[in-house]
Structures are given as C-alpha cells and as structure tokens.
Coordinates of C-alpha atoms in Angstrom, one line a residue:
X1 CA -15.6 -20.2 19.0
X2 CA -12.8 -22.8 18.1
X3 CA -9.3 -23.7 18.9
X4 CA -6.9 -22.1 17.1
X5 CA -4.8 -25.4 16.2
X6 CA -1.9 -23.0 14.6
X7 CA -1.2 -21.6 17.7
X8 CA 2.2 -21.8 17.3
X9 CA 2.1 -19.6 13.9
X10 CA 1.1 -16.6 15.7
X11 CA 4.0 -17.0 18.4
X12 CA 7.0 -14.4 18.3
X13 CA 9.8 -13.8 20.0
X14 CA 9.9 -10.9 22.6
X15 CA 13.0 -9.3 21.0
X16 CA 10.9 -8.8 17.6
X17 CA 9.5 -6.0 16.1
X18 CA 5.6 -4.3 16.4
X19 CA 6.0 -4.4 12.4
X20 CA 6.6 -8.0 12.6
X21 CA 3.1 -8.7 15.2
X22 CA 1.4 -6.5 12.3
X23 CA 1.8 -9.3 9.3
X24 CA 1.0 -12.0 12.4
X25 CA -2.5 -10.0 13.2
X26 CA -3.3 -9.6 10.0
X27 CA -2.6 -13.2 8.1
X28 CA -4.1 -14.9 11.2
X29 CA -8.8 -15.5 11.8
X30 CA -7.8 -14.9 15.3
X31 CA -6.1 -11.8 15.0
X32 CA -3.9 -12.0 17.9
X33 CA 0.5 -12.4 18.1
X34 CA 1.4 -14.0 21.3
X35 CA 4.6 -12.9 22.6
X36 CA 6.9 -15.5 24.2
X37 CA 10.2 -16.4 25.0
X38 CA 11.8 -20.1 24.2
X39 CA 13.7 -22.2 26.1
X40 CA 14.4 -25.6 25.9
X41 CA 10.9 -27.9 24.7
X42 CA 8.8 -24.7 26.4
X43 CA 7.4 -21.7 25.0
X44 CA 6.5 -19.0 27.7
X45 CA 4.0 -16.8 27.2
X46 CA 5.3 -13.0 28.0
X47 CA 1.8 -11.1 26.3
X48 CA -0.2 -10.8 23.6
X49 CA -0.7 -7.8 21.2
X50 CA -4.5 -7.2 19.4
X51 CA -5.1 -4.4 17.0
X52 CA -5.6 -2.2 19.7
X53 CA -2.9 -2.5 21.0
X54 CA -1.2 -1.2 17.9
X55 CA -3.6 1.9 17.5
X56 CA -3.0 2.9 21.3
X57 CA 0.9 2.7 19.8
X58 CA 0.4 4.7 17.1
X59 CA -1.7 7.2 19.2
X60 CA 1.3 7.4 21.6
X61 CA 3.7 8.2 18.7
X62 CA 5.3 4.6 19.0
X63 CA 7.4 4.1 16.3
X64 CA 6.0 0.3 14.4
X65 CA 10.1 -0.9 14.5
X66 CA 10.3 -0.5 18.4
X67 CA 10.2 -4.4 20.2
X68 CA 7.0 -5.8 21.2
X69 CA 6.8 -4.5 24.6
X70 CA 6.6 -1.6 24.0
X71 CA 2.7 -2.4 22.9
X72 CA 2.4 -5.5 24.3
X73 CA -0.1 -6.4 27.2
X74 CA 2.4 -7.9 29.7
X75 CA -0.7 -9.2 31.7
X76 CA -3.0 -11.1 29.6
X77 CA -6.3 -12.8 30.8
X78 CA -5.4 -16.5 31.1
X79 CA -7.2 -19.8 31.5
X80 CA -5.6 -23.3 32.4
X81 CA -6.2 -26.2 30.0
X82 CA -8.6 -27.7 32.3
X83 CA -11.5 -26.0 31.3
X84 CA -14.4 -27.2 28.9
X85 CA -15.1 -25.8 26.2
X86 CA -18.6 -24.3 27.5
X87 CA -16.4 -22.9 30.2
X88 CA -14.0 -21.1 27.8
X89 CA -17.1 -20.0 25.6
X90 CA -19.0 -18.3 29.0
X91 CA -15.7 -16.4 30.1
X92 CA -15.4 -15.1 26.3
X93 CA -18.9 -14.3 26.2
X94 CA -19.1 -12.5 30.1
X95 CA -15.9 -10.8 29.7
X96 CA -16.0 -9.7 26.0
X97 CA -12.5 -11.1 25.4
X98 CA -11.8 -12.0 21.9
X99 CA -9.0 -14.3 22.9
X100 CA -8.3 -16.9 25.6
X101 CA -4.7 -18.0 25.6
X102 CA -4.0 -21.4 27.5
X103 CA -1.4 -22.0 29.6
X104 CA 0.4 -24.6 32.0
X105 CA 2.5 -24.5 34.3
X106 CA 4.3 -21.6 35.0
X107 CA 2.3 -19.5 32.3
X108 CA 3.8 -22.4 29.3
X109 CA 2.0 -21.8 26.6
X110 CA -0.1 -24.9 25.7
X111 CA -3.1 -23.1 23.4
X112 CA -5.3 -20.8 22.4
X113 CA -9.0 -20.6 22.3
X114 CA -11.0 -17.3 20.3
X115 CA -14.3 -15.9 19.2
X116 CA -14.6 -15.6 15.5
X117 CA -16.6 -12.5 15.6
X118 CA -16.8 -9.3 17.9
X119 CA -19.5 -9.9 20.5
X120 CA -20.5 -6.5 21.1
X121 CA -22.1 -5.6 17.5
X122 CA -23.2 -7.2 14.7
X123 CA -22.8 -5.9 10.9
X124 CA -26.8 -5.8 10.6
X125 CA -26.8 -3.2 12.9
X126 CA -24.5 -1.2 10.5
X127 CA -25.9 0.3 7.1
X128 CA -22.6 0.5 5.0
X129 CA -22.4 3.3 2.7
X130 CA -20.2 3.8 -0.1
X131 CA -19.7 6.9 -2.0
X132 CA -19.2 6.6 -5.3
X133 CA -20.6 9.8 -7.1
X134 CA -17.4 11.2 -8.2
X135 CA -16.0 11.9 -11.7
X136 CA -12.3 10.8 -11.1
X137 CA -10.8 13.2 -13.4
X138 CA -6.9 12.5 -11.5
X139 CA -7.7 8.9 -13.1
X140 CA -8.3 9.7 -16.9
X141 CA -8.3 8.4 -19.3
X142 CA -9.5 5.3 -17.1
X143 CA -12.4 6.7 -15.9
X144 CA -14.0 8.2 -19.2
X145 CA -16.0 5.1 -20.1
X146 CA -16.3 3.9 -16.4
X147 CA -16.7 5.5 -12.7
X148 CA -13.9 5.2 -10.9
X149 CA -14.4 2.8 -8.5
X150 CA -14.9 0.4 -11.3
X151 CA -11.9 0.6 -12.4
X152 CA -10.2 -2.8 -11.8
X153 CA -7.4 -3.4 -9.0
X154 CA -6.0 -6.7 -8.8
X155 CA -8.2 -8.4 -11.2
X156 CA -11.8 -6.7 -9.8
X157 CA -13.1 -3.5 -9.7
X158 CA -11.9 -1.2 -6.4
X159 CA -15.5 -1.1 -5.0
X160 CA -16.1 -5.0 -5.4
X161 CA -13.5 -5.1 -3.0
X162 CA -14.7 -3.4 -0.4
X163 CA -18.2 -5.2 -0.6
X164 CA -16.1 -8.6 -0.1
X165 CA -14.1 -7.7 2.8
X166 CA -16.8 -5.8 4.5
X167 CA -19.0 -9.4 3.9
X168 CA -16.4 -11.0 5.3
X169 CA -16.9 -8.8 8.5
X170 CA -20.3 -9.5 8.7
X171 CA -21.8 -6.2 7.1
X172 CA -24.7 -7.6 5.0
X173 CA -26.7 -4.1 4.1
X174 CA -24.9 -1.6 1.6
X175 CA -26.4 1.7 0.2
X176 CA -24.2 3.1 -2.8
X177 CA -24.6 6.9 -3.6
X178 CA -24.0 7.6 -6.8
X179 CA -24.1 10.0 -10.0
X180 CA -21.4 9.8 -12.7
X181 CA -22.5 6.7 -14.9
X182 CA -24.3 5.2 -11.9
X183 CA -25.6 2.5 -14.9
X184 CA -22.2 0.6 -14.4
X185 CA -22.7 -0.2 -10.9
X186 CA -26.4 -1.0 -11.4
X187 CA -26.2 -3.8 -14.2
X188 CA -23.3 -5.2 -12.4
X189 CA -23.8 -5.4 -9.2
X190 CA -27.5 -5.6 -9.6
X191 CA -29.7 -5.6 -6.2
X192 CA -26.5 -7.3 -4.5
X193 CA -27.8 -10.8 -4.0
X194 CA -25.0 -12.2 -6.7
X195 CA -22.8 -11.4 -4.3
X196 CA -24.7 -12.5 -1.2
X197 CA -25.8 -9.1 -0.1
X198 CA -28.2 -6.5 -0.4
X199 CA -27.8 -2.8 -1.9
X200 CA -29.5 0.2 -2.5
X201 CA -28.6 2.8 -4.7
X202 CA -29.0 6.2 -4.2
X203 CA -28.8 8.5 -7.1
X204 CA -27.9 12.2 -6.6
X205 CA -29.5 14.7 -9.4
X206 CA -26.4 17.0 -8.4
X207 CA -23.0 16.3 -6.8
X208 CA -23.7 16.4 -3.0
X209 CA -19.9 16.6 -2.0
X210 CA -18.5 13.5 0.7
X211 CA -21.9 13.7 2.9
X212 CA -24.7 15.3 1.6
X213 CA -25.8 12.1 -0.2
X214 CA -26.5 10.8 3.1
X215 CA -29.2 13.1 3.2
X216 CA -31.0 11.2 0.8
X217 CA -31.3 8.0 2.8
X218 CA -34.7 6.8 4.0
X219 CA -33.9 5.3 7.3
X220 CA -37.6 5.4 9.0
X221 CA -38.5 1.9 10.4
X222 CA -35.0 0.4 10.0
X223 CA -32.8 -0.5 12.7
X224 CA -30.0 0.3 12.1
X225 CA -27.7 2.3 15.6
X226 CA -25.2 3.7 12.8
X227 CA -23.7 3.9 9.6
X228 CA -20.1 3.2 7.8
X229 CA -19.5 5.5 5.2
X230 CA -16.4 4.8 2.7
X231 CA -15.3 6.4 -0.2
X232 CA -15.2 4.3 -3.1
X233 CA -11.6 5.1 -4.3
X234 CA -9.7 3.0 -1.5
X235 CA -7.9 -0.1 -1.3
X236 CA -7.2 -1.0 2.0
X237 CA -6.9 -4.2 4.5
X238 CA -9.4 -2.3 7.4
X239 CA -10.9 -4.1 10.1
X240 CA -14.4 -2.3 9.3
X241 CA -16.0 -4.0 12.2
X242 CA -13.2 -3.6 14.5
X243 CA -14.0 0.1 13.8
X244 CA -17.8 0.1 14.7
X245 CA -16.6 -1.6 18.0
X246 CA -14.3 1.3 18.6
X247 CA -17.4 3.8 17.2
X248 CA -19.5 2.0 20.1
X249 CA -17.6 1.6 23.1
X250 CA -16.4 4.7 23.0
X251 CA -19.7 6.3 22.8
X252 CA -18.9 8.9 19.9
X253 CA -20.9 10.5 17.9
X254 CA -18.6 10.2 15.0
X255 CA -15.3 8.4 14.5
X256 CA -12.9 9.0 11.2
X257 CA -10.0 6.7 10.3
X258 CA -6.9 8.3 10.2
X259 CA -4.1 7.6 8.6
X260 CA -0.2 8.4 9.5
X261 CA 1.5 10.0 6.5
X262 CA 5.2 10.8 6.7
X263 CA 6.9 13.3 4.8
X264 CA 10.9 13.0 5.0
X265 CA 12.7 16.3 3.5
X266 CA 15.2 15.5 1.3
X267 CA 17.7 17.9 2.6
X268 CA 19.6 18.8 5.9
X269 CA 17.7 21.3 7.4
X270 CA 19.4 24.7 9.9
X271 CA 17.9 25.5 12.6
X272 CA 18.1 29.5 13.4
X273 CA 17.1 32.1 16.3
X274 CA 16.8 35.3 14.2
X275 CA 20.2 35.3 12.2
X276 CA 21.7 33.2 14.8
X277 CA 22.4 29.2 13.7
X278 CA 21.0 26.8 16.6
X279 CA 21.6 23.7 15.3
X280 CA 21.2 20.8 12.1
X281 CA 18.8 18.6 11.4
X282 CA 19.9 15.7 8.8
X283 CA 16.3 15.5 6.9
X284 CA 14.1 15.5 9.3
X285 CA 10.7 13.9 8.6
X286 CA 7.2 15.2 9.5
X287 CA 4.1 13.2 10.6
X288 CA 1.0 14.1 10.1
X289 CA -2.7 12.7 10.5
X290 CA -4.4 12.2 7.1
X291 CA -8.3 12.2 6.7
X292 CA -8.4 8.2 5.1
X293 CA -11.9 8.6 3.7
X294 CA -13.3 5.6 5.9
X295 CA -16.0 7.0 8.6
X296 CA -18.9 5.5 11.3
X297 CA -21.7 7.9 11.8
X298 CA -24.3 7.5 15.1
X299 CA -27.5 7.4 13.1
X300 CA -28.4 11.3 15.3
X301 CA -25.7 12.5 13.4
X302 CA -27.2 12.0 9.8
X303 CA -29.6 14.9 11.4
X304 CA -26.7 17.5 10.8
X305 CA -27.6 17.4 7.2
X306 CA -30.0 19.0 5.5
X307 CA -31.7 16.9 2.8
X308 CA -30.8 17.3 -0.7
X309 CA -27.9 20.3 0.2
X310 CA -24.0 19.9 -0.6
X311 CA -22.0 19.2 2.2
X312 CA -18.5 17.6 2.8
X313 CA -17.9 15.1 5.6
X314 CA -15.3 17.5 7.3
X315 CA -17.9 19.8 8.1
X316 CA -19.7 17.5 9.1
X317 CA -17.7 16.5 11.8
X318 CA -16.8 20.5 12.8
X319 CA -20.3 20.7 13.0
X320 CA -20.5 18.3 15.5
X321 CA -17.3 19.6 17.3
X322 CA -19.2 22.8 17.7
X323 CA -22.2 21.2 19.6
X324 CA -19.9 19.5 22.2
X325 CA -20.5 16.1 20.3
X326 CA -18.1 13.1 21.0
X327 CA -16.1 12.8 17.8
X328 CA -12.9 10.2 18.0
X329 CA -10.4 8.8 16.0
X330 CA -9.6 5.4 14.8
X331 CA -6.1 5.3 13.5
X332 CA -4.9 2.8 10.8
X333 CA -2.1 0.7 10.7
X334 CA -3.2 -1.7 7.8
X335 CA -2.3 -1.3 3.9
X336 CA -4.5 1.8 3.3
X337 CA -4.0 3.5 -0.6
X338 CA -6.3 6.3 -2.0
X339 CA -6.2 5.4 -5.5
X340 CA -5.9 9.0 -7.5
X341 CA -3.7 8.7 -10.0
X342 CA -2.7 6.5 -12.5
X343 CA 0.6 6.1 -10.8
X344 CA -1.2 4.8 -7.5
X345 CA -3.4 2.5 -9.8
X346 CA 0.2 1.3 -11.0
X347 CA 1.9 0.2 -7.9
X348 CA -0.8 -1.4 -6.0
X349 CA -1.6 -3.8 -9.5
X350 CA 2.3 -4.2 -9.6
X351 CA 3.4 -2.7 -12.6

C-alpha cells in the first residue's frame, strides 16, 4: 500500500472532460483522477472519479464529453497528513477504500495514499476461462493454419494477451476450452508455467457453443466462489478483477460486460404521425447495449448446464432470468474490439 509520489499526474482540472479522467484512470497503478481546482501555489481538491464512477455514468446515459462533475464524487473520504502509515493502511483495510487522498488545510491537496490490489477478492478465488473452440471462418485466410485466437495482435497472439493482463490482475488459474487445432495452444503455451501460470485445457469432441464447454469442467474439491469466462477473440483494456468485485458485491448470480455501441444514420431523418410530418431529425444516432463476450459466473450457476450438451451463454443467462436469479451488468468504458474480420485485425495492428 504505497504513496503515489506522481500524485500530481493524476490531477485535472474541474472544467475537463469524463473522457479526459478516462486516459488518467487508465495510464495510472492507482487508478484514480483527482479533480481540483488551482490557484495560486495550491491545488484544491474538488473530488475524485474511480472506475465506478464512470460505469454509474454510462448507466445513467452520461455522455463521456460532459465535465467531471457530472461523475465525480464531490465528497471524498479524506485523511490529514498526520497519520502513519499503519494508520492509513487500517482505514483502507476497515473501510475497503482503494484510495486515500491527503489533504491540508482547507481540503489542499498534499498526497495520495492507495491499495495496489482490491481487498475484497483475490484472483485465486477466480477460475478464468477462456473459450477458444471456434473456427474463425470471418478471419480466413488467417485462421486456416492457426485458431483464431492465435492469430497475432500487436506482436503476440490475441489470447496471450489476455493471459498477461489477467496475470497482471492477480488471476493465476486459467482453463482453455478448446477444439479447432487445440495442438497450437498446447505446444505453446504448454501447462502455463512459462508464463508464470497454470492452465488446463479442455478439449470438446463437438462444438459446445459459448457455454456448454463449461460443462466439462471438473470443479469437485477446488475452491474456487466463481468463474470468468472470456471469449478468445477480444482485445480489450478490462479491469477483469474490478469486474469479479462488481460480480461479488452485488451478489449476482451472473454478471455480462456490456458494451455501448452507437450507430449514427447517415441521413436526416422525418418524423411523421400517419401522413402528417412532425418534425426532423439531422442523423440521429442510436445506442444500444452490446453482448462484449466477457462474463463472471457464481460457481451454482455452472449447474444450469447439462454436461456434454450445446448451449450458448445467452441462454444461459435467460435461464437464470427465468428462476428469479440475480443477473447484472458491468458496462465497459475501456478499449474493447471483437476481432472478426480482417479489417478489425487491421486497425487495431495499425495498418
């Protein structure tokens, strides 16, 4: 639990942008942007924004270009720069703050002390699963010597990715369900410890759609309270263990990531009644919630699938919307691309 000694970095002024605390969260360990106004050799703290913050935005139908306080917490939990360091640690640790600014005299921002890592879970309690069974036909001719999640994305393939940045949150157990070429994954990634984690592979005999793989999973006598599931195919910045935090404290059964997608119509649009002309809309655009592939599973739900039997991870969750389980949604606000075509491949390697 250190000091963050570049502080100041992850200072910005009240008048900017929620798009602007976005690049601040996500460059920064401490992932926090601390609002503040300037005035002459003093920097006054106004609020701080987290990811969650953000989310709740998005969720509220926020647009990302509005000024921070619209988001921001305008009443952030503050300590003086008196205390020790033990003392800053306990009220972190009671509290289940992430973040601790430090301020003087009237609330000047001297500081800021943080937790590296999410108290309430660790990634040992999570099994991560990645599913990476599919044929990738959209991706030819790429994919006819390799799966696609081999395919390489800025110099390694897609899936290796993932693997790193969910190491990087702590997630140390990964199970990869497989069945097109599954030998490509096996020689290179071997049993994991190369690249200082452990995998499993499961191999399905027949294509068991977006969950029924899961079905395949022998989780007797291993503790784990649930399970990520990802599809191979994506290249995104996701706070994976920010997500099992949601998952938990909100008690649900299941949580998917979701994904704004905006559609803007090239043309005017007319608005009628009948034959009669209302009104004009100058290309309107349309938002809708997009699926993003990227799920955590309470371990009970795995017991909505029947073992060895096709079944896609929608249903899954109707299924569970049909028993009156708890199923939420964690919405995205970080580079997210499902990589499909050849043009997607394209863009995000910069070509």
């Amino acid at each position: 639990m250190p000091f963050d000694n570049n502080w100041s970095n992850l200072c910005l002024h009240v008048d900017s942008s929620i798009t602007d605390a976005i690049k601040i969260i996500e460059e920064s360990d401490s992932k926090v942007c601390l609002v503040v106004s300037e005035s002459e050799n003093s920097i006054e703290l106004r609020g701080t924004i987290t990811d969650g913050d953000i989310r709740r935005g998005i969720l509220d139908g926020i647009s990302m270009s509005s000024e921070c306080p619209k988001i921001m917490n305008s009443s952030p939990f503050t300590v003086g720069d008196e205390l020790s360091i033990a003392d800053l640690e306990n009220l972190l640790v009671k509290h289940q703050f992430r973040h601790l600014p430090i301020v003087s005299n009237r609330n000047q921002l001297s500081g800021l002390f943080y937790s590296e890592v999410a108290t309430l879970n660790s990634g040992e309690d999570t099994l991560f699963v990645i599913m990476a069974g599919g044929f990738g036909t959209r991706l030819k001719p790429f994919t006819d010597k390799i799966p696609k999640p081999m395919v390489e994305v800025r110099g390694k393939p897609m899936i290796q990715h993932i693997i790193e940045r969910a190491k990087a949150s702590g997630f140390y157990h990964f199970a990869l369900i497989l069945h097109h070429l599954p030998e490509s994954f096996t020689s290179y990634f071997g049993d994991g410890s190369d690249f200082g984690v452990s995998i499993e592979y499961i191999i399905e005999e027949t294509p068991l759609g977006t969950v029924g793989g899961l079905s395949l999973l022998d989780l007797k006598n291993r503790d784990f309270s649930s399970v990520l599931v990802t599809n191979g195919d994506l290249v995104s910045h996701v706070d994976y263990r920010d997500m099992v935090q949601s998952h938990l404290k909100q008690n649900a059964f299941a949580t998917m990531a979701i994904k704004q997608h905006r559609l803007t119509n090239e043309f005017g649009t007319v608005d009628t009644s009948g034959n009669l002309i209302t009104g004009f809309t100058e290309k309107p655009t349309v938002v809708s919630n997009i699926n993003a592939g990227i799920y955590v599973l309470s371990t009970p739900a795995l017991g909505l699938l029947e073992r060895g039997k096709k079944k896609n991870m929608p249903d899954l969750f109707l299924d569970a919307v049909s028993l009156g389980r708890r199923t939420t949604a964690y919405y995205l606000y970080e580079e997210w691309s499902d990589v499909g075509r050849e043009s997607d491949l394209n863009q995000i390697n910069g070509k």
